[in-house]
mmCIF file of C-alpha atoms in Angstrom:
data_model
loop_
_atom_site.group_PDB
_atom_site.id
_atom_site.type_symbol
_atom_site.label_atom_id
_atom_site.label_comp_id
_atom_site.label_asym_id
_atom_site.label_seq_id
_atom_site.Cartn_x
_atom_site.Cartn_y
_atom_site.Cartn_z
ATOM 1 C CA MET A 1 14.026 11.392 13.108
ATOM 2 C CA LYS A 2 17.470 10.188 12.887
ATOM 3 C CA ILE A 3 16.336 6.544 12.898
ATOM 4 C CA LEU A 4 14.028 7.513 9.861
ATOM 5 C CA HIS A 5 16.848 9.433 8.148
ATOM 6 C CA ILE A 6 19.272 6.371 8.316
ATOM 7 C CA ALA A 7 16.742 3.875 7.438
ATOM 8 C CA TRP A 8 15.687 5.919 4.331
ATOM 9 C CA LYS A 9 19.397 6.639 3.312
ATOM 10 C CA ASP A 10 20.187 2.749 3.312
ATOM 11 C CA THR A 11 16.752 2.174 1.361
ATOM 12 C CA ILE A 12 17.908 4.593 -1.326
ATOM 13 C CA THR A 13 21.384 3.178 -1.672
ATOM 14 C CA ARG A 14 20.071 -0.405 -2.037
ATOM 15 C CA LEU A 15 17.658 0.723 -4.609
ATOM 16 C CA ARG A 16 20.494 2.259 -6.752
ATOM 17 C CA ASP A 17 22.076 -1.311 -6.935
ATOM 18 C CA ARG A 18 20.986 -2.686 -10.147
ATOM 19 C CA ARG A 19 22.285 -6.287 -9.498
ATOM 20 C CA ALA A 20 19.903 -6.210 -6.286
ATOM 21 C CA ILE A 21 16.922 -5.199 -8.166
ATOM 22 C CA ILE A 22 17.363 -7.772 -10.601
ATOM 23 C CA GLY A 23 18.062 -10.534 -8.031
ATOM 24 C CA PHE A 24 15.465 -9.620 -5.545
ATOM 25 C CA LEU A 25 12.527 -8.050 -7.852
ATOM 26 C CA LEU A 26 12.971 -9.788 -11.351
ATOM 27 C CA ALA A 27 14.221 -13.185 -10.114
ATOM 28 C CA PRO A 28 11.012 -14.033 -8.022
ATOM 29 C CA LEU A 29 8.784 -13.177 -10.925
ATOM 30 C CA VAL A 30 10.810 -15.223 -13.318
ATOM 31 C CA VAL A 31 10.948 -18.184 -11.055
ATOM 32 C CA ALA A 32 7.453 -18.151 -9.950
ATOM 33 C CA GLY A 33 6.277 -17.916 -13.732
ATOM 34 C CA LEU A 34 8.438 -21.080 -14.460
ATOM 35 C CA ILE A 35 7.482 -23.012 -11.611
ATOM 36 C CA GLY A 36 3.752 -22.052 -12.107
ATOM 37 C CA ALA A 37 3.738 -23.013 -15.918
ATOM 38 C CA ALA A 38 5.606 -26.324 -15.099
ATOM 39 C CA PHE A 39 3.384 -27.514 -12.194
ATOM 40 C CA GLY A 40 0.188 -25.622 -13.030
ATOM 41 C CA PRO A 41 -1.534 -28.628 -14.724
ATOM 42 C CA ALA A 42 -1.758 -30.236 -10.872
ATOM 43 C CA PHE A 43 -3.555 -27.169 -9.726
ATOM 44 C CA ARG A 44 -6.077 -27.263 -12.474
ATOM 45 C CA GLY A 45 -7.077 -31.037 -12.158
ATOM 46 C CA GLU A 46 -4.985 -32.520 -14.804
ATOM 47 C CA ARG A 47 -2.529 -33.911 -12.597
ATOM 48 C CA PRO A 48 -4.720 -33.967 -9.124
ATOM 49 C CA LEU A 49 -3.150 -34.797 -5.593
ATOM 50 C CA SER A 50 -3.769 -38.448 -4.696
ATOM 51 C CA ASP A 51 -4.275 -40.350 -1.512
ATOM 52 C CA ILE A 52 -5.536 -37.371 0.407
ATOM 53 C CA PRO A 53 -6.075 -38.779 3.852
ATOM 54 C CA ILE A 54 -9.765 -38.116 5.073
ATOM 55 C CA PHE A 55 -11.911 -39.597 7.746
ATOM 56 C CA LEU A 56 -15.348 -40.591 7.269
ATOM 57 C CA VAL A 57 -17.764 -40.730 10.354
ATOM 58 C CA ASN A 58 -21.020 -42.021 9.135
ATOM 59 C CA GLU A 59 -23.566 -42.217 11.891
ATOM 60 C CA ASP A 60 -26.564 -42.424 9.730
ATOM 61 C CA THR A 61 -28.378 -45.836 9.677
ATOM 62 C CA GLY A 62 -30.395 -45.032 6.686
ATOM 63 C CA GLU A 63 -29.383 -45.470 2.915
ATOM 64 C CA ILE A 64 -28.807 -41.979 1.859
ATOM 65 C CA GLY A 65 -25.797 -41.437 4.463
ATOM 66 C CA ASP A 66 -24.290 -44.449 2.724
ATOM 67 C CA ILE A 67 -24.214 -42.388 -0.703
ATOM 68 C CA TYR A 68 -21.299 -40.305 0.758
ATOM 69 C CA ALA A 69 -19.447 -43.331 2.042
ATOM 70 C CA GLU A 70 -19.997 -45.084 -1.393
ATOM 71 C CA VAL A 71 -18.774 -42.303 -3.533
ATOM 72 C CA LEU A 72 -15.904 -41.154 -1.254
ATOM 73 C CA SER A 73 -14.602 -44.776 -1.056
ATOM 74 C CA SER A 74 -15.391 -45.698 -4.723
ATOM 75 C CA PRO A 75 -12.920 -47.081 -7.276
ATOM 76 C CA ASP A 76 -13.147 -44.076 -9.398
ATOM 77 C CA LEU A 77 -11.821 -41.648 -6.552
ATOM 78 C CA ASP A 78 -9.437 -44.385 -4.784
ATOM 79 C CA GLY A 79 -6.401 -42.543 -6.388
ATOM 80 C CA LEU A 80 -7.577 -39.453 -4.859
ATOM 81 C CA PHE A 81 -8.757 -40.140 -1.363
ATOM 82 C CA ALA A 82 -7.331 -42.418 1.229
ATOM 83 C CA VAL A 83 -10.493 -42.865 3.335
ATOM 84 C CA THR A 84 -10.681 -44.189 6.948
ATOM 85 C CA GLU A 85 -14.091 -44.796 8.404
ATOM 86 C CA SER A 86 -14.454 -44.233 11.965
ATOM 87 C CA ASP A 87 -17.356 -43.986 14.646
ATOM 88 C CA ASP A 88 -15.706 -41.577 16.919
ATOM 89 C CA LEU A 89 -16.151 -38.213 15.486
ATOM 90 C CA ALA A 90 -13.790 -36.482 18.218
ATOM 91 C CA ALA A 91 -11.108 -38.767 17.180
ATOM 92 C CA ALA A 92 -11.589 -38.128 13.549
ATOM 93 C CA ARG A 93 -11.472 -34.171 14.484
ATOM 94 C CA ALA A 94 -8.361 -34.869 16.418
ATOM 95 C CA ALA A 95 -6.730 -36.311 13.400
ATOM 96 C CA VAL A 96 -7.459 -33.465 11.358
ATOM 97 C CA GLU A 97 -6.135 -31.099 14.061
ATOM 98 C CA SER A 98 -2.839 -32.969 14.354
ATOM 99 C CA GLY A 99 -2.206 -33.166 10.857
ATOM 100 C CA ASP A 100 -2.716 -36.923 10.340
ATOM 101 C CA ALA A 101 -5.680 -36.416 8.174
ATOM 102 C CA ARG A 102 -6.653 -33.445 5.807
ATOM 103 C CA ALA A 103 -10.357 -33.477 6.502
ATOM 104 C CA ALA A 104 -13.146 -35.439 8.442
ATOM 105 C CA VAL A 105 -16.679 -35.803 6.897
ATOM 106 C CA HIS A 106 -19.636 -36.363 9.422
ATOM 107 C CA ILE A 107 -22.865 -37.565 8.474
ATOM 108 C CA PRO A 108 -25.132 -37.168 11.673
ATOM 109 C CA ALA A 109 -27.226 -39.689 13.128
ATOM 110 C CA ASP A 110 -30.954 -40.118 11.632
ATOM 111 C CA PHE A 111 -29.591 -38.088 8.632
ATOM 112 C CA SER A 112 -31.688 -40.246 6.250
ATOM 113 C CA GLU A 113 -34.881 -40.152 8.258
ATOM 114 C CA ASP A 114 -34.508 -36.588 9.003
ATOM 115 C CA LEU A 115 -34.107 -35.550 5.150
ATOM 116 C CA LEU A 116 -36.819 -37.891 4.016
ATOM 117 C CA ALA A 117 -39.097 -36.675 6.651
ATOM 118 C CA ALA A 118 -38.430 -32.913 5.854
ATOM 119 C CA ALA A 119 -39.155 -33.712 2.133
ATOM 120 C CA GLN A 120 -42.397 -35.637 2.778
ATOM 121 C CA THR A 121 -43.629 -32.831 5.053
ATOM 122 C CA ALA A 122 -42.108 -29.793 3.199
ATOM 123 C CA ALA A 123 -40.626 -28.576 6.464
ATOM 124 C CA ASP A 124 -37.869 -25.844 6.437
ATOM 125 C CA VAL A 125 -35.544 -27.889 8.407
ATOM 126 C CA PRO A 126 -31.643 -28.062 7.477
ATOM 127 C CA VAL A 127 -30.248 -31.095 7.631
ATOM 128 C CA THR A 128 -26.421 -30.770 8.001
ATOM 129 C CA VAL A 129 -23.160 -32.685 6.552
ATOM 130 C CA ALA A 130 -20.071 -31.257 8.162
ATOM 131 C CA VAL A 131 -16.569 -31.182 6.722
ATOM 132 C CA TYR A 132 -13.825 -30.392 9.085
ATOM 133 C CA THR A 133 -10.476 -29.396 7.430
ATOM 134 C CA ASP A 134 -6.907 -29.151 8.311
ATOM 135 C CA PRO A 135 -6.346 -25.165 8.531
ATOM 136 C CA THR A 136 -2.578 -25.749 7.857
ATOM 137 C CA ALA A 137 -3.171 -27.445 4.539
ATOM 138 C CA SER A 138 -3.425 -25.520 1.305
ATOM 139 C CA ILE A 139 -5.137 -27.160 -1.436
ATOM 140 C CA SER A 140 -6.530 -30.726 -0.342
ATOM 141 C CA PRO A 141 -9.318 -29.026 1.908
ATOM 142 C CA PHE A 142 -10.783 -27.268 -1.266
ATOM 143 C CA ILE A 143 -10.942 -30.710 -3.033
ATOM 144 C CA VAL A 144 -12.392 -32.555 -0.237
ATOM 145 C CA SER A 145 -15.077 -29.636 0.160
ATOM 146 C CA ALA A 146 -15.709 -29.539 -3.600
ATOM 147 C CA VAL A 147 -16.387 -33.325 -3.782
ATOM 148 C CA VAL A 148 -18.621 -33.306 -0.798
ATOM 149 C CA GLU A 149 -20.493 -30.267 -1.942
ATOM 150 C CA ARG A 150 -21.105 -32.058 -5.241
ATOM 151 C CA ILE A 151 -22.392 -35.035 -3.452
ATOM 152 C CA THR A 152 -24.643 -32.807 -1.529
ATOM 153 C CA LEU A 153 -25.823 -31.025 -4.529
ATOM 154 C CA SER A 154 -26.678 -34.253 -6.183
ATOM 155 C CA VAL A 155 -28.741 -35.586 -3.253
ATOM 156 C CA ASN A 156 -30.606 -32.368 -2.814
ATOM 157 C CA THR A 157 -31.439 -32.453 -6.673
ATOM 158 C CA LEU A 158 -32.449 -36.077 -6.528
ATOM 159 C CA MET A 159 -34.821 -35.108 -3.467
ATOM 160 C CA LEU A 160 -36.241 -32.266 -5.359
ATOM 161 C CA SER A 161 -36.952 -34.142 -8.331
ATOM 162 C CA GLY A 162 -38.677 -37.168 -6.368
ATOM 163 C CA GLN A 163 -36.187 -39.641 -7.666
ATOM 164 C CA ILE A 164 -34.676 -40.804 -4.495
ATOM 165 C CA GLY A 165 -35.935 -43.280 -2.062
ATOM 166 C CA THR A 166 -34.321 -45.781 0.614
ATOM 167 C CA ASN A 167 -34.260 -48.464 -2.197
ATOM 168 C CA GLN A 168 -32.578 -46.097 -4.776
ATOM 169 C CA ALA A 169 -30.118 -44.304 -2.880
ATOM 170 C CA LEU A 170 -26.903 -46.633 -3.668
ATOM 171 C CA SER A 171 -27.678 -46.826 -7.318
ATOM 172 C CA HIS A 172 -27.253 -43.237 -7.629
ATOM 173 C CA ALA A 173 -24.132 -43.278 -5.564
ATOM 174 C CA ALA A 174 -22.677 -45.792 -8.304
ATOM 175 C CA LEU A 175 -23.361 -43.067 -10.769
ATOM 176 C CA LEU A 176 -21.617 -40.252 -8.919
ATOM 177 C CA GLY A 177 -18.153 -42.003 -8.466
ATOM 178 C CA PRO A 178 -17.295 -41.650 -12.117
ATOM 179 C CA ALA A 179 -18.686 -38.345 -12.454
ATOM 180 C CA LEU A 180 -16.541 -36.872 -9.503
ATOM 181 C CA ALA A 181 -13.480 -38.662 -10.868
ATOM 182 C CA GLU A 182 -13.355 -35.842 -13.411
ATOM 183 C CA LEU A 183 -12.867 -32.844 -11.282
ATOM 184 C CA ASP A 184 -13.115 -30.391 -14.174
ATOM 185 C CA SER A 185 -16.682 -31.571 -14.890
ATOM 186 C CA ILE A 186 -18.015 -33.101 -11.520
ATOM 187 C CA VAL A 187 -21.565 -31.900 -12.235
ATOM 188 C CA PRO A 188 -23.230 -32.430 -15.276
ATOM 189 C CA GLN A 189 -25.188 -29.579 -16.913
ATOM 190 C CA VAL A 190 -28.486 -30.932 -16.240
ATOM 191 C CA ILE A 191 -27.875 -31.352 -12.439
ATOM 192 C CA GLU A 192 -26.784 -27.849 -12.255
ATOM 193 C CA ALA A 193 -29.933 -26.552 -13.724
ATOM 194 C CA GLN A 194 -32.120 -28.650 -11.512
ATOM 195 C CA ALA A 195 -30.136 -27.441 -8.490
ATOM 196 C CA GLU A 196 -31.088 -23.828 -9.136
ATOM 197 C CA THR A 197 -34.596 -24.464 -7.932
ATOM 198 C CA ALA A 198 -33.177 -25.576 -4.393
ATOM 199 C CA GLY A 199 -33.765 -22.240 -3.076
ATOM 200 C CA GLN A 200 -37.826 -22.479 -3.927
ATOM 201 C CA THR A 201 -38.085 -25.544 -1.336
ATOM 202 C CA SER A 202 -37.992 -26.029 2.320
ATOM 203 C CA ILE A 203 -35.379 -28.898 1.738
ATOM 204 C CA GLY A 204 -32.042 -27.581 3.098
ATOM 205 C CA LEU A 205 -28.871 -29.542 3.061
ATOM 206 C CA THR A 206 -26.135 -27.376 4.592
ATOM 207 C CA ARG A 207 -22.494 -27.997 4.561
ATOM 208 C CA LEU A 208 -20.327 -26.839 7.398
ATOM 209 C CA ALA A 209 -16.548 -26.711 6.787
ATOM 210 C CA LEU A 210 -13.534 -25.412 8.799
ATOM 211 C CA GLY A 211 -12.184 -24.324 5.243
ATOM 212 C CA GLU A 212 -13.338 -21.878 2.814
ATOM 213 C CA GLU A 213 -15.305 -21.988 -0.225
ATOM 214 C CA GLU A 214 -14.045 -23.519 -3.433
ATOM 215 C CA THR A 215 -12.109 -21.263 -5.783
ATOM 216 C CA ASP A 216 -10.334 -21.293 -8.903
ATOM 217 C CA ALA A 217 -7.012 -23.083 -8.702
ATOM 218 C CA ASN A 218 -4.588 -20.646 -10.024
ATOM 219 C CA PRO A 219 -1.079 -22.185 -9.861
ATOM 220 C CA PHE A 220 0.263 -18.834 -9.084
ATOM 221 C CA SER A 221 -1.926 -18.477 -6.069
ATOM 222 C CA TYR A 222 0.844 -20.856 -4.501
ATOM 223 C CA PHE A 223 3.836 -20.200 -6.284
ATOM 224 C CA ALA A 224 3.856 -16.386 -6.164
ATOM 225 C CA PRO A 225 3.785 -15.976 -2.626
ATOM 226 C CA ALA A 226 6.234 -18.975 -2.016
ATOM 227 C CA THR A 227 8.611 -17.561 -4.139
ATOM 228 C CA ALA A 228 8.284 -14.052 -2.701
ATOM 229 C CA ILE A 229 8.938 -15.095 0.861
ATOM 230 C CA PHE A 230 12.085 -17.208 -0.381
ATOM 231 C CA PHE A 231 13.580 -14.314 -1.962
ATOM 232 C CA LEU A 232 12.576 -12.124 0.703
ATOM 233 C CA MET A 233 14.416 -14.154 3.162
ATOM 234 C CA PHE A 234 17.664 -13.887 0.964
ATOM 235 C CA SER A 235 17.042 -10.041 0.621
ATOM 236 C CA MET A 236 16.683 -9.604 4.440
ATOM 237 C CA MET A 237 19.785 -11.604 4.965
ATOM 238 C CA ASP A 238 21.680 -9.482 2.559
ATOM 239 C CA SER A 239 20.289 -6.301 4.011
ATOM 240 C CA THR A 240 21.075 -6.769 7.622
ATOM 241 C CA ARG A 241 24.440 -8.242 6.796
ATOM 242 C CA SER A 242 25.437 -4.707 5.612
ATOM 243 C CA ILE A 243 25.745 -3.628 9.308
ATOM 244 C CA LEU A 244 28.907 -6.048 9.467
ATOM 245 C CA GLN A 245 30.201 -4.782 6.062
ATOM 246 C CA GLU A 246 30.106 -1.164 7.606
ATOM 247 C CA GLU A 247 31.772 -2.490 10.677
ATOM 248 C CA THR A 248 34.497 -4.035 8.416
ATOM 249 C CA MET A 249 34.901 -0.960 6.420
ATOM 250 C CA GLY A 250 35.177 1.317 9.286
ATOM 251 C CA THR A 251 32.061 3.285 8.668
ATOM 252 C CA LEU A 252 30.035 2.230 11.397
ATOM 253 C CA PRO A 253 32.562 2.820 14.213
ATOM 254 C CA ARG A 254 32.870 6.304 13.023
ATOM 255 C CA LEU A 255 29.234 6.725 13.080
ATOM 256 C CA ILE A 256 29.124 5.343 16.787
ATOM 257 C CA THR A 257 31.339 7.979 17.751
ATOM 258 C CA THR A 258 28.890 10.614 16.817
ATOM 259 C CA PRO A 259 26.339 12.082 19.392
ATOM 260 C CA THR A 260 23.575 9.753 17.845
ATOM 261 C CA PRO A 261 22.862 6.780 20.262
ATOM 262 C CA VAL A 262 23.804 3.505 19.070
ATOM 263 C CA SER A 263 20.435 2.125 19.572
ATOM 264 C CA HIS A 264 19.352 4.557 16.986
ATOM 265 C CA ILE A 265 21.922 3.823 14.554
ATOM 266 C CA LEU A 266 21.023 0.012 14.780
ATOM 267 C CA LEU A 267 17.523 0.652 14.363
ATOM 268 C CA GLY A 268 17.795 2.878 11.556
ATOM 269 C CA LYS A 269 20.018 0.026 9.942
ATOM 270 C CA ILE A 270 17.512 -2.599 10.816
ATOM 271 C CA GLY A 271 14.574 -0.325 9.479
ATOM 272 C CA GLY A 272 16.313 0.283 6.301
ATOM 273 C CA ALA A 273 16.240 -3.490 5.661
ATOM 274 C CA PHE A 274 12.575 -3.324 6.808
ATOM 275 C CA LEU A 275 11.749 -0.699 4.060
ATOM 276 C CA THR A 276 13.618 -2.507 1.590
ATOM 277 C CA GLY A 277 11.612 -5.704 2.133
ATOM 278 C CA ILE A 278 8.101 -4.032 2.336
ATOM 279 C CA LEU A 279 8.945 -2.386 -1.231
ATOM 280 C CA GLN A 280 10.196 -5.413 -2.612
ATOM 281 C CA PHE A 281 7.230 -7.329 -1.419
ATOM 282 C CA LEU A 282 4.906 -4.646 -2.751
ATOM 283 C CA VAL A 283 6.386 -4.615 -6.107
ATOM 284 C CA LEU A 284 5.898 -8.485 -6.292
ATOM 285 C CA VAL A 285 2.490 -8.365 -5.253
ATOM 286 C CA LEU A 286 1.561 -5.606 -7.626
ATOM 287 C CA ALA A 287 3.440 -7.199 -10.459
ATOM 288 C CA SER A 288 1.906 -10.834 -10.079
ATOM 289 C CA ALA A 289 -1.328 -9.434 -9.864
ATOM 290 C CA VAL A 290 -1.038 -7.908 -13.202
ATOM 291 C CA ILE A 291 1.089 -10.428 -14.968
ATOM 292 C CA PHE A 292 -0.452 -13.635 -13.361
ATOM 293 C CA ARG A 293 -3.662 -12.209 -12.685
ATOM 294 C CA LEU A 294 -3.464 -13.131 -9.224
ATOM 295 C CA ASP A 295 -5.952 -12.277 -6.519
ATOM 296 C CA TRP A 296 -4.229 -11.650 -3.433
ATOM 297 C CA GLY A 297 -7.557 -11.502 -1.493
ATOM 298 C CA ASN A 298 -8.393 -8.985 1.392
ATOM 299 C CA PRO A 299 -6.365 -6.067 0.977
ATOM 300 C CA LEU A 300 -6.177 -5.448 4.798
ATOM 301 C CA ALA A 301 -5.225 -9.089 5.616
ATOM 302 C CA LEU A 302 -2.771 -8.892 2.668
ATOM 303 C CA ALA A 303 -0.991 -5.800 4.207
ATOM 304 C CA ALA A 304 -0.895 -7.201 7.757
ATOM 305 C CA VAL A 305 0.533 -10.619 6.607
ATOM 306 C CA MET A 306 3.048 -8.682 4.355
ATOM 307 C CA LEU A 307 4.049 -6.464 7.318
ATOM 308 C CA ALA A 308 4.447 -9.403 9.747
ATOM 309 C CA THR A 309 6.396 -11.541 7.309
ATOM 310 C CA VAL A 310 8.877 -8.684 6.307
ATOM 311 C CA PHE A 311 9.271 -7.865 10.284
ATOM 312 C CA ALA A 312 10.020 -11.445 10.976
ATOM 313 C CA ALA A 313 12.370 -12.027 8.068
ATOM 314 C CA THR A 314 14.404 -8.622 8.983
ATOM 315 C CA SER A 315 14.551 -9.508 12.654
ATOM 316 C CA LEU A 316 15.833 -13.029 11.743
ATOM 317 C CA GLY A 317 18.559 -11.595 9.423
ATOM 318 C CA ALA A 318 19.463 -9.248 12.136
ATOM 319 C CA LEU A 319 19.761 -12.002 14.424
ATOM 320 C CA ILE A 320 22.104 -13.977 12.279
ATOM 321 C CA SER A 321 24.104 -10.882 11.665
ATOM 322 C CA ALA A 322 24.563 -10.321 15.474
ATOM 323 C CA LEU A 323 25.676 -13.879 16.157
ATOM 324 C CA ALA A 324 27.962 -13.978 13.337
ATOM 325 C CA ARG A 325 31.639 -13.263 13.842
ATOM 326 C CA ASN A 326 31.930 -11.511 10.249
ATOM 327 C CA GLU A 327 30.314 -10.822 7.204
ATOM 328 C CA THR A 328 31.365 -14.161 5.437
ATOM 329 C CA GLN A 329 30.000 -16.217 8.335
ATOM 330 C CA ALA A 330 26.691 -14.341 8.166
ATOM 331 C CA GLY A 331 26.455 -15.025 4.613
ATOM 332 C CA ILE A 332 26.943 -18.725 5.096
ATOM 333 C CA LEU A 333 24.555 -18.934 8.112
ATOM 334 C CA GLY A 334 21.941 -16.954 6.453
ATOM 335 C CA SER A 335 22.031 -18.819 3.178
ATOM 336 C CA ALA A 336 22.043 -22.233 4.996
ATOM 337 C CA ILE A 337 19.006 -21.201 7.170
ATOM 338 C CA THR A 338 17.159 -19.613 4.231
ATOM 339 C CA LEU A 339 17.319 -22.811 2.145
ATOM 340 C CA VAL A 340 16.379 -25.003 5.261
ATOM 341 C CA SER A 341 13.552 -22.886 5.934
ATOM 342 C CA ALA A 342 12.322 -22.875 2.265
ATOM 343 C CA ALA A 343 12.533 -26.896 2.435
ATOM 344 C CA LEU A 344 10.733 -27.183 5.583
ATOM 345 C CA GLY A 345 8.249 -24.209 5.115
ATOM 346 C CA GLY A 346 6.585 -25.321 1.702
ATOM 347 C CA THR A 347 8.451 -23.151 -0.930
ATOM 348 C CA PHE A 348 9.513 -26.268 -3.177
ATOM 349 C CA ALA A 349 6.715 -28.671 -2.180
ATOM 350 C CA GLN A 350 3.597 -28.417 -0.004
ATOM 351 C CA ALA A 351 4.588 -28.554 3.764
ATOM 352 C CA SER A 352 1.536 -30.540 4.417
ATOM 353 C CA THR A 353 2.905 -33.591 2.477
ATOM 354 C CA LEU A 354 6.250 -33.762 4.649
ATOM 355 C CA PRO A 355 6.381 -36.693 7.075
ATOM 356 C CA ALA A 356 4.640 -36.266 10.305
ATOM 357 C CA PHE A 357 8.098 -36.087 12.371
ATOM 358 C CA MET A 358 9.090 -33.125 10.265
ATOM 359 C CA GLN A 359 5.714 -31.133 10.776
ATOM 360 C CA PRO A 360 6.833 -29.584 14.167
ATOM 361 C CA PHE A 361 10.217 -28.505 12.503
ATOM 362 C CA SER A 362 8.121 -27.046 9.464
ATOM 363 C CA LYS A 363 5.997 -24.934 11.860
ATOM 364 C CA MET A 364 9.195 -23.437 13.223
ATOM 365 C CA THR A 365 9.738 -21.480 10.143
ATOM 366 C CA ILE A 366 8.692 -18.096 9.042
ATOM 367 C CA ASN A 367 8.070 -19.470 5.599
ATOM 368 C CA ARG A 368 5.441 -22.104 6.864
ATOM 369 C CA TRP A 369 3.251 -19.558 8.888
ATOM 370 C CA SER A 370 3.604 -16.776 6.134
ATOM 371 C CA LEU A 371 3.001 -19.145 3.111
ATOM 372 C CA ASP A 372 -0.103 -20.635 5.208
ATOM 373 C CA ALA A 373 -1.336 -17.067 5.602
ATOM 374 C CA PHE A 374 -1.095 -15.964 2.084
ATOM 375 C CA LEU A 375 -2.672 -19.246 0.952
ATOM 376 C CA GLU A 376 -5.795 -18.423 3.173
ATOM 377 C CA LEU A 377 -5.786 -15.239 1.230
ATOM 378 C CA THR A 378 -5.203 -16.358 -2.208
ATOM 379 C CA PHE A 379 -7.241 -19.785 -2.120
ATOM 380 C CA GLY A 380 -9.657 -19.128 0.409
ATOM 381 C CA GLN A 381 -10.228 -15.558 0.126
ATOM 382 C CA ALA A 382 -10.200 -15.381 3.945
ATOM 383 C CA ASP A 383 -10.662 -12.417 6.029
ATOM 384 C CA MET A 384 -8.749 -10.827 8.790
ATOM 385 C CA ALA A 385 -9.947 -13.106 11.699
ATOM 386 C CA ALA A 386 -8.840 -16.157 9.581
ATOM 387 C CA ILE A 387 -4.977 -15.214 9.623
ATOM 388 C CA PHE A 388 -4.865 -14.046 13.347
ATOM 389 C CA PRO A 389 -3.130 -17.300 14.416
ATOM 390 C CA HIS A 390 -0.646 -16.813 11.668
ATOM 391 C CA LEU A 391 -0.119 -13.144 12.254
ATOM 392 C CA GLY A 392 0.590 -13.937 16.127
ATOM 393 C CA VAL A 393 3.071 -16.387 15.504
ATOM 394 C CA LEU A 394 5.067 -14.262 12.741
ATOM 395 C CA LEU A 395 4.936 -11.177 15.117
ATOM 396 C CA GLY A 396 6.004 -13.216 18.190
ATOM 397 C CA MET A 397 8.935 -14.592 16.074
ATOM 398 C CA ALA A 398 9.804 -11.184 14.911
ATOM 399 C CA ALA A 399 9.709 -9.839 18.472
ATOM 400 C CA VAL A 400 11.747 -12.395 20.038
ATOM 401 C CA PHE A 401 14.541 -12.312 17.238
ATOM 402 C CA PHE A 402 14.537 -8.427 17.086
ATOM 403 C CA PHE A 403 15.023 -8.220 20.735
ATOM 404 C CA VAL A 404 17.862 -10.782 20.957
ATOM 405 C CA ALA A 405 19.449 -9.235 18.042
ATOM 406 C CA LEU A 406 19.367 -5.480 19.441
ATOM 407 C CA VAL A 407 20.871 -6.745 22.662
ATOM 408 C CA LEU A 408 23.604 -8.691 20.994
ATOM 409 C CA PHE A 409 24.430 -5.488 18.653
ATOM 410 C CA GLN A 410 24.467 -3.393 21.514
ATOM 411 C CA ARG A 411 27.000 -5.421 23.444
ATOM 412 C CA ARG A 412 28.836 -5.773 20.460
ATOM 413 C CA PHE A 413 29.336 -2.004 19.816
ATOM 414 C CA VAL A 414 29.075 -0.408 23.065
ATOM 415 C CA ARG A 415 32.249 -0.895 24.825
#
C-alpha cells in the first residue's frame, strides 16, 4: 500500500504542474498535427514513396505470369519500385527478412497452365500468388500488396470475361502499368464492377501476404504514435529524474530514515512516473482519435503496447537517473538518449529507410519496437498475436533496465 500511496502522490503532484501538462500533453498533439499536415500528401499518394526494393520470383513459364513481371517492371512504376528478378525464392525471402528488400512476389511454376486449366474446366482450384513483406516496414508493404492485388484483380476479371489467352496476356500488361501508376485510381470503375462476380465462379486467385490488407493511409496513423513515444521518453526521463531532485533537496534522505523500506520508496517513485506515463499516453490516444479521427486498432493490443512502452521508457529513465551523478548529468544524458533513439527509431523519418548498417542500432531502441507495434495496429489493424514479438522485446528491455536501476539505486541510498 505504501508503494501505491507514494506513486499516487507523485502523480498528483505532476498533474498540478501546468507547464508539464502543456509540454507533455498539448505539445505532442500540436507537433503531430503540424507534421501530419505537412507530410500528409506522401501518405495519400500525392508524393508516394520511391524505389521500394522488391524481389520478383517468376517461376511460371507461361504468359500470364509475365503480366506481373511486366507491370511491376514497367516504366510507369519505375520510380515507385526497384525490382530485382530472381529464381531463388529462399534468397528472396531472406532478403526481405534481413531488411534488404521490402517485399518478395512469388509466381509459382505452372501458374498460367493451372489458371487456364481451371478456367476451362470450371474447377474450384485456387491459384496462388504469394507476397512476402518485411514485418518491420510500415508503409511500403501495403503499397506492394495493393499493386499486386490490383494486378490479380485485373487478371481475374479478364479470366471471367473470357478476354485473356496466352497470346493476349502481355497486351493487357501494357495497359495495367499506366493505370497502376495512379495509386489513387488504380482500378477503373468497370473493372471493379466486373470483379464483383468473382465469387460466383470456381476460378480462384488467392493472395498470400505476410503483411495486412490494404487500409486507408491516414498520415496521423504514423505521426501520432511517433510523436507520442517521443514526448513520452522526455516525460519519463523528467519524472524519474525527480528522485535525484529529492536527493539534492534532502527530502529523499529524510524519507529513507522512516520505517518504510528503501525498495518500497524507490518502487513508489518509479511507479509514480509509470502512472504519469500511462495517463499521458491515454490522453494522447483519446485526443488523437477525436481530433485526427485516428483508428488505433485492436483495443486490447493497443493497451498491451501502451503499457509495455511506458514500462520500458520508465525503466530506461530510472536507469539513466541511477547511473548519473546528479540531476544535471541525468538531464543531459536523458535528452541525448531520447534524441538519438528518436532519430534511429523512426520518429522523424521511417526507420526502414535508414542505411543497412544502422538497422541493428535502430532495433536497439524502444522507439523502433514501440512504433512498429503501433503501426501494426494503426495501418495493419493487426491482432494481439501480430505484436507478440514487439511486446517481448519491449518487456525484455524494461525488465533489464528496471532491475539494474533498482540495484544501483539500492546501492546508492542504502549505506
